[in-house]
Short mmCIF file of C-alpha atoms (C1' of nucleotides) in Angstrom, two decimals:
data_model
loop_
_atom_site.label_atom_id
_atom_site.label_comp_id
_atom_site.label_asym_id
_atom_site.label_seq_id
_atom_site.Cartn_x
_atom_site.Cartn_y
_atom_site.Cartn_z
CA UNK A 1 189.10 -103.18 10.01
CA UNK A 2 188.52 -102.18 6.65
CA UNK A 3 191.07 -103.24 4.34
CA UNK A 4 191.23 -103.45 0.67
CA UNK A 5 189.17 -101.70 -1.80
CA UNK A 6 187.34 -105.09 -3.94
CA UNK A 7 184.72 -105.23 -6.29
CA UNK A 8 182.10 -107.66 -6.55
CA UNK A 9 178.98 -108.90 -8.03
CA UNK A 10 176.18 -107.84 -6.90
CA UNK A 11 172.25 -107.02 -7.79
CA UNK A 12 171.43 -103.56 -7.98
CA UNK A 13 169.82 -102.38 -5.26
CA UNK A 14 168.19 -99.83 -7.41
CA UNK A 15 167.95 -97.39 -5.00
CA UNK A 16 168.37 -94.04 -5.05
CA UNK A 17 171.49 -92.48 -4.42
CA UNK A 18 171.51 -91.14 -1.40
CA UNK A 19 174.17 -88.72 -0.44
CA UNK A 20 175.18 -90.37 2.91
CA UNK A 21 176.25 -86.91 5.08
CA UNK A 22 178.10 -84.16 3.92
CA UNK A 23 181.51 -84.67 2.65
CA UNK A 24 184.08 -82.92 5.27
CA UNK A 25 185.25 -80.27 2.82
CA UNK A 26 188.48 -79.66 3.94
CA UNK A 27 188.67 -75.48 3.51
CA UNK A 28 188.93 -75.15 -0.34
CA UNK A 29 192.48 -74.31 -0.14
CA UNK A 30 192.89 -72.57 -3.36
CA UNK A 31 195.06 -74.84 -4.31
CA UNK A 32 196.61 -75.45 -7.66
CA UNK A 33 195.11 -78.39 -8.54
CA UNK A 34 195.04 -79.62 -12.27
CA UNK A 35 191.43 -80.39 -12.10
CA UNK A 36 191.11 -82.69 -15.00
CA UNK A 37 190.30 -80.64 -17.11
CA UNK A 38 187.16 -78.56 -16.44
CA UNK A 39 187.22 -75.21 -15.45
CA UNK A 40 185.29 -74.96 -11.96
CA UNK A 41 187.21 -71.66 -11.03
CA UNK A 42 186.64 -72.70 -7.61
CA UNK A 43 185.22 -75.62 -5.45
CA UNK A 44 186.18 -79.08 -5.09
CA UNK A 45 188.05 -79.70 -8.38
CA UNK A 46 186.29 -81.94 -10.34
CA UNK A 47 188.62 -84.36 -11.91
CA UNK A 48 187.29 -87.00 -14.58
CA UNK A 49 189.65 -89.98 -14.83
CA UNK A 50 190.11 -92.69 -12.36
CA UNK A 51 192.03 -95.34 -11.19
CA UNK A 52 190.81 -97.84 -8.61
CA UNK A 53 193.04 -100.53 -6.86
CA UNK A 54 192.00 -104.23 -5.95
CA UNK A 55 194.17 -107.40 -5.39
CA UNK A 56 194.35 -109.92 -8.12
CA UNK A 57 195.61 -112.73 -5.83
CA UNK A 58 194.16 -114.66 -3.32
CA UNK A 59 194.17 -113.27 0.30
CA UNK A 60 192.08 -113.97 2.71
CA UNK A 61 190.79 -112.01 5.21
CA UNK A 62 188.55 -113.09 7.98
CA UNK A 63 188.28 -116.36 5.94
CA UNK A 64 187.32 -115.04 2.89
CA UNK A 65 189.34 -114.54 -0.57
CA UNK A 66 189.25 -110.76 -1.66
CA UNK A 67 190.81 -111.79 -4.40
CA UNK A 68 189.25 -109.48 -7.34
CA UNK A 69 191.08 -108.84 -10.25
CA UNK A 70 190.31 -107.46 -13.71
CA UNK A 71 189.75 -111.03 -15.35
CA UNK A 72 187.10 -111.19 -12.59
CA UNK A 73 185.45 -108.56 -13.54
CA UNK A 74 185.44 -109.46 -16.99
CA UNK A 75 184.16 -112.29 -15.95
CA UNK A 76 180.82 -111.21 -14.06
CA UNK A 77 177.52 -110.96 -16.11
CA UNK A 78 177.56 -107.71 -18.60
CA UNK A 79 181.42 -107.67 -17.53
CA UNK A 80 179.98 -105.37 -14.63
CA UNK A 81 180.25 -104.75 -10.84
CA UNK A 82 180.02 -103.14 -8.00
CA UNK A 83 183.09 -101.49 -6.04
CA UNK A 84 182.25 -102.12 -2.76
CA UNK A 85 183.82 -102.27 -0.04
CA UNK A 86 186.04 -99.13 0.03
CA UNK A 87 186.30 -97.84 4.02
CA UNK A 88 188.63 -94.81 3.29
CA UNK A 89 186.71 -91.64 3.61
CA UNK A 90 188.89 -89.71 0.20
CA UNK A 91 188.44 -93.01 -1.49
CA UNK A 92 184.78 -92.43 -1.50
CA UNK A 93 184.71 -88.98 -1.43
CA UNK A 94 186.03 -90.00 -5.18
CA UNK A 95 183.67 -91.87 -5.26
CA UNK A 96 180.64 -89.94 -5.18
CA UNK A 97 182.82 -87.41 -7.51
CA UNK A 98 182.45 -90.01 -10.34
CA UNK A 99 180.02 -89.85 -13.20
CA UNK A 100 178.52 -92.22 -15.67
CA UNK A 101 181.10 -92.91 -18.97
CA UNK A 102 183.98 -91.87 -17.16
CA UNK A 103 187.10 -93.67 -17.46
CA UNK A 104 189.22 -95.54 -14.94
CA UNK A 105 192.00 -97.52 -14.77
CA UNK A 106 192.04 -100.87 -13.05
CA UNK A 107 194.87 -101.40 -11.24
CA UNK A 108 196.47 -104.58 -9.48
CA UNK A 109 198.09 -104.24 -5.91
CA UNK A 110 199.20 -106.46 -3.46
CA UNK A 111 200.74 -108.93 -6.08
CA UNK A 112 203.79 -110.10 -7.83
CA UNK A 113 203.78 -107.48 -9.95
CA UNK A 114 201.30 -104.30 -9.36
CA UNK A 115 200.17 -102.42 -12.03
CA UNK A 116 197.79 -100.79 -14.49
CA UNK A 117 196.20 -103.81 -15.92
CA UNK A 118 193.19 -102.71 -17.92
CA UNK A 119 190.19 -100.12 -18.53
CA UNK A 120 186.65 -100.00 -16.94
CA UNK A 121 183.93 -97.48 -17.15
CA UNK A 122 181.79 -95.81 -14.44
CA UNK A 123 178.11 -97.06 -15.48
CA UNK A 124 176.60 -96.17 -12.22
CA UNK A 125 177.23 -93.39 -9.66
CA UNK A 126 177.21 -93.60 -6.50
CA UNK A 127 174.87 -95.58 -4.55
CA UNK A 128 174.82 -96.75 -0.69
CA UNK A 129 177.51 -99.74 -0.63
CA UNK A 130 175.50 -102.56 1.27
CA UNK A 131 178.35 -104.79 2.43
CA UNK A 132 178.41 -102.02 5.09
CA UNK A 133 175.48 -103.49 6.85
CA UNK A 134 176.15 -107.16 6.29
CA UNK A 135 177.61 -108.24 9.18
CA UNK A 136 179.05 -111.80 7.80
CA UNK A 137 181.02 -109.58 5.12
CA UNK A 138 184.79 -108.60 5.68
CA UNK A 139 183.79 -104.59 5.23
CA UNK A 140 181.07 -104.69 7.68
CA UNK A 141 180.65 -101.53 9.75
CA UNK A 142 178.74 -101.74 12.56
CA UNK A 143 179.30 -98.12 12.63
CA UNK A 144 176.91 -97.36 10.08
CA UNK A 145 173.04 -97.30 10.54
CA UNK A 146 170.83 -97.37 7.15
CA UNK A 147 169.67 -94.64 8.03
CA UNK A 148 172.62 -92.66 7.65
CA UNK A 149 174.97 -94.86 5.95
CA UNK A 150 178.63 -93.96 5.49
CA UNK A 151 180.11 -95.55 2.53
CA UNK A 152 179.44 -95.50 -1.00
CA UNK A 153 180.16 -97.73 -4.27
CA UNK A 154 179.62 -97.09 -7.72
CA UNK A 155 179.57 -99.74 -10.72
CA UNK A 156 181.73 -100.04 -13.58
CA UNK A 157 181.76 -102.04 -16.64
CA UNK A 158 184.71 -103.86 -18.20
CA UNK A 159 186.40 -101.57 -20.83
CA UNK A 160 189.43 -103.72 -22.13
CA UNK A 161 192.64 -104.97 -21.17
CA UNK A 162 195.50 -102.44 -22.07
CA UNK A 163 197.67 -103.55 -25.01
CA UNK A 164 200.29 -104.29 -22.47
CA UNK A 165 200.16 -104.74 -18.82
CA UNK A 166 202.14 -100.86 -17.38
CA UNK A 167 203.82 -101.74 -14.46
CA UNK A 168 203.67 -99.97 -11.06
CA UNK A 169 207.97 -99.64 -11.80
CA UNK A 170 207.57 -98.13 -15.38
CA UNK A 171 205.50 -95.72 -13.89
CA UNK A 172 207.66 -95.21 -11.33
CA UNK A 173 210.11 -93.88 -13.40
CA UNK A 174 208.22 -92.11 -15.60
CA UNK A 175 207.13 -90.12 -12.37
CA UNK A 176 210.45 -89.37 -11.23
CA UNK A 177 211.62 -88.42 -14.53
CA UNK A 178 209.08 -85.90 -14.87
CA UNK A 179 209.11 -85.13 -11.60
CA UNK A 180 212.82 -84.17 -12.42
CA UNK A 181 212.36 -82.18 -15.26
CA UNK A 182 208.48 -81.87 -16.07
CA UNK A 183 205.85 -83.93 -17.41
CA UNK A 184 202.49 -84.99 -17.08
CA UNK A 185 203.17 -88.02 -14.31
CA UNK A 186 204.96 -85.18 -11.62
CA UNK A 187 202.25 -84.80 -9.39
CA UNK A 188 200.34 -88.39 -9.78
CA UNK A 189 198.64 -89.74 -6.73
CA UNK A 190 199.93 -93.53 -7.26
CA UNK A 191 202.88 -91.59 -5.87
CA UNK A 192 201.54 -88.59 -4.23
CA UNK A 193 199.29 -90.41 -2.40
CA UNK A 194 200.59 -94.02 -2.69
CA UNK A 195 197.93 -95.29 0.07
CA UNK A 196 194.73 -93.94 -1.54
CA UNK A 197 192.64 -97.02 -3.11
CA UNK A 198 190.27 -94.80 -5.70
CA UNK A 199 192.37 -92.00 -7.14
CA UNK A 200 191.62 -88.99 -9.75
CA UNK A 201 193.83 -88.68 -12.80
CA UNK A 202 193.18 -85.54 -15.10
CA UNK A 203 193.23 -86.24 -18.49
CA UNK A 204 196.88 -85.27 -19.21
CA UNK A 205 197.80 -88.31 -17.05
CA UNK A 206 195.40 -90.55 -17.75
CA UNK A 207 196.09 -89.97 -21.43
CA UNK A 208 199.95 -90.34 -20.72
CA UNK A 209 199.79 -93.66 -19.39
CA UNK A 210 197.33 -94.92 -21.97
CA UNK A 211 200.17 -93.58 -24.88
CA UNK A 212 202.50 -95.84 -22.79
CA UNK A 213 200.57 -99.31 -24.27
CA UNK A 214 201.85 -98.28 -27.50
CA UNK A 215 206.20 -97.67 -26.09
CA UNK A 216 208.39 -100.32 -25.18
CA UNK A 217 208.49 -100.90 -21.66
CA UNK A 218 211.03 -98.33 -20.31
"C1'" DG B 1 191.39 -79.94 18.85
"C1'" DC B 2 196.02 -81.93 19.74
"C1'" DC B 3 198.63 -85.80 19.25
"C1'" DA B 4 200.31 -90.50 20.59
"C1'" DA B 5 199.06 -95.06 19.89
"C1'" DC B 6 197.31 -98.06 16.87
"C1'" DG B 7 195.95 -100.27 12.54
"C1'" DT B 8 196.19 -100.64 7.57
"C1'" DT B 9 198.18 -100.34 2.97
"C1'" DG B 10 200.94 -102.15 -0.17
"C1'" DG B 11 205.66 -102.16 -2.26
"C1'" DC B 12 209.64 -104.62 -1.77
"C1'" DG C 1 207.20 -111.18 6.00
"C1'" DC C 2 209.05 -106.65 6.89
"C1'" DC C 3 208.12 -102.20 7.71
"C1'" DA C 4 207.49 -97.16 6.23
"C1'" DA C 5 203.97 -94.15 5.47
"C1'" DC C 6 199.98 -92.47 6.85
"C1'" DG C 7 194.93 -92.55 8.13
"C1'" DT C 8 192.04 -93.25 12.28
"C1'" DT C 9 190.93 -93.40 17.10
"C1'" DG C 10 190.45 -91.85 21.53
"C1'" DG C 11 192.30 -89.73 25.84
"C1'" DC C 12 192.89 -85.54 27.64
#
DNA sequence: GCCAACGTTGGC
DNA sequence: GCCAACGTTGGC
């Protein structure tokens, strides 16, 4: 059923956020966890870099092309959008985590070649995801009532294309290196958690792969 | 609440 | 197009 995380245009609904149901907080395992950067001694770590995954090329699903790539949303009035359609329960969790002016990468999957392909910024929190009750559109869930809706998007504005486009395999073995013998990529979720569609990135990594524009591709 | 079956993600 | 990894569902 719910596939691909996609962006798309959209009005604002303008509606208040609403906070859907309670997030299943898994126990609060003390665990490690580099938050990115701010100190909540405890709680949900609250990271503040992104990166969020849709498909650049033409698929289609149900008959229709999800096909939503960082030239598209570049493309879209105020270079702005909604990221709807996410149906993964961490992915939105993630979601809702995100604030206004926080970064996040844009990243391509399900192509020729996947990758970090640009910046956007989160210019609207959280907010009910509508495509949810749309029952023509492919991340319709007739599970959820509008009363209690499940799923969540947030918008983000076009930030720029990085100076180069950082391939998936570049960061690959960055990762491995480090995960080898240290370094700021060890533990990050494109690899840890290869399936997630919205990820957090703390700062160190999110400011690692930015410095990587400026290298030769490894 | 376990866990097997099923469905999806997404690199290759 | 294959298929491994892993999230979700549903029977019990």
């Amino acid at each position: 059923m719910p596939p691909k995380t996609r962006a798309r245009v959209s009005k604002r609904p303008a509606s208040s956020d609403y906070d859907g149901e309670k997030v299943g907080s898994k126990r609060k395992a003390a665990a490690s966890v580099e938050s990115g950067k701010t100190e909540e001694s405890s709680e949900p770590p609250q990271y503040c870099r992104w990166l969020m995954k849709s498909e650049p090329e033409s698929r289609f699903e149900n008959g229709i092309d999800v096909k939503f790539g960082i030239e598209d949303l570049k493309a879209l009035p105020d270079q702005t959008g909604c990221w709807d359609g996410v149906r993964n329960y961490q992915a939105r969790n993630y979601m809702r985590q995100m604030k206004n002016e926080q970064l996040a990468f844009f990243y391509h999957s399900n192509c020729k070649e996947p990758g970090i392909a640009g910046v956007m910024k989160i210019v609207k929190e959280a907010y009910v995801d509508h495509t949810q009750f749309d029952k023509k559109d492919v991340h319709f869930d007739a599970n959820s009532k509008p009363d209690n809706p499940k799923w969540s998007m947030v918008d983000v504005q076009y930030q720029r294309m990085t100076k180069r486009f950082l391939p998936l395999s570049e960061l690959k073995k960055y990762h491995l290196q480090h995960r080898a013998k240290g370094g700021p990529l060890k533990d990050m979720a494109l690899f840890t958690r290869a399936r997630l569609s919205v990820q957090p990135l703390t700062t160190e990594e999110f400011d690692f792969v930015l410095s990587l524009e400026d290298e030769e591709p490894l």
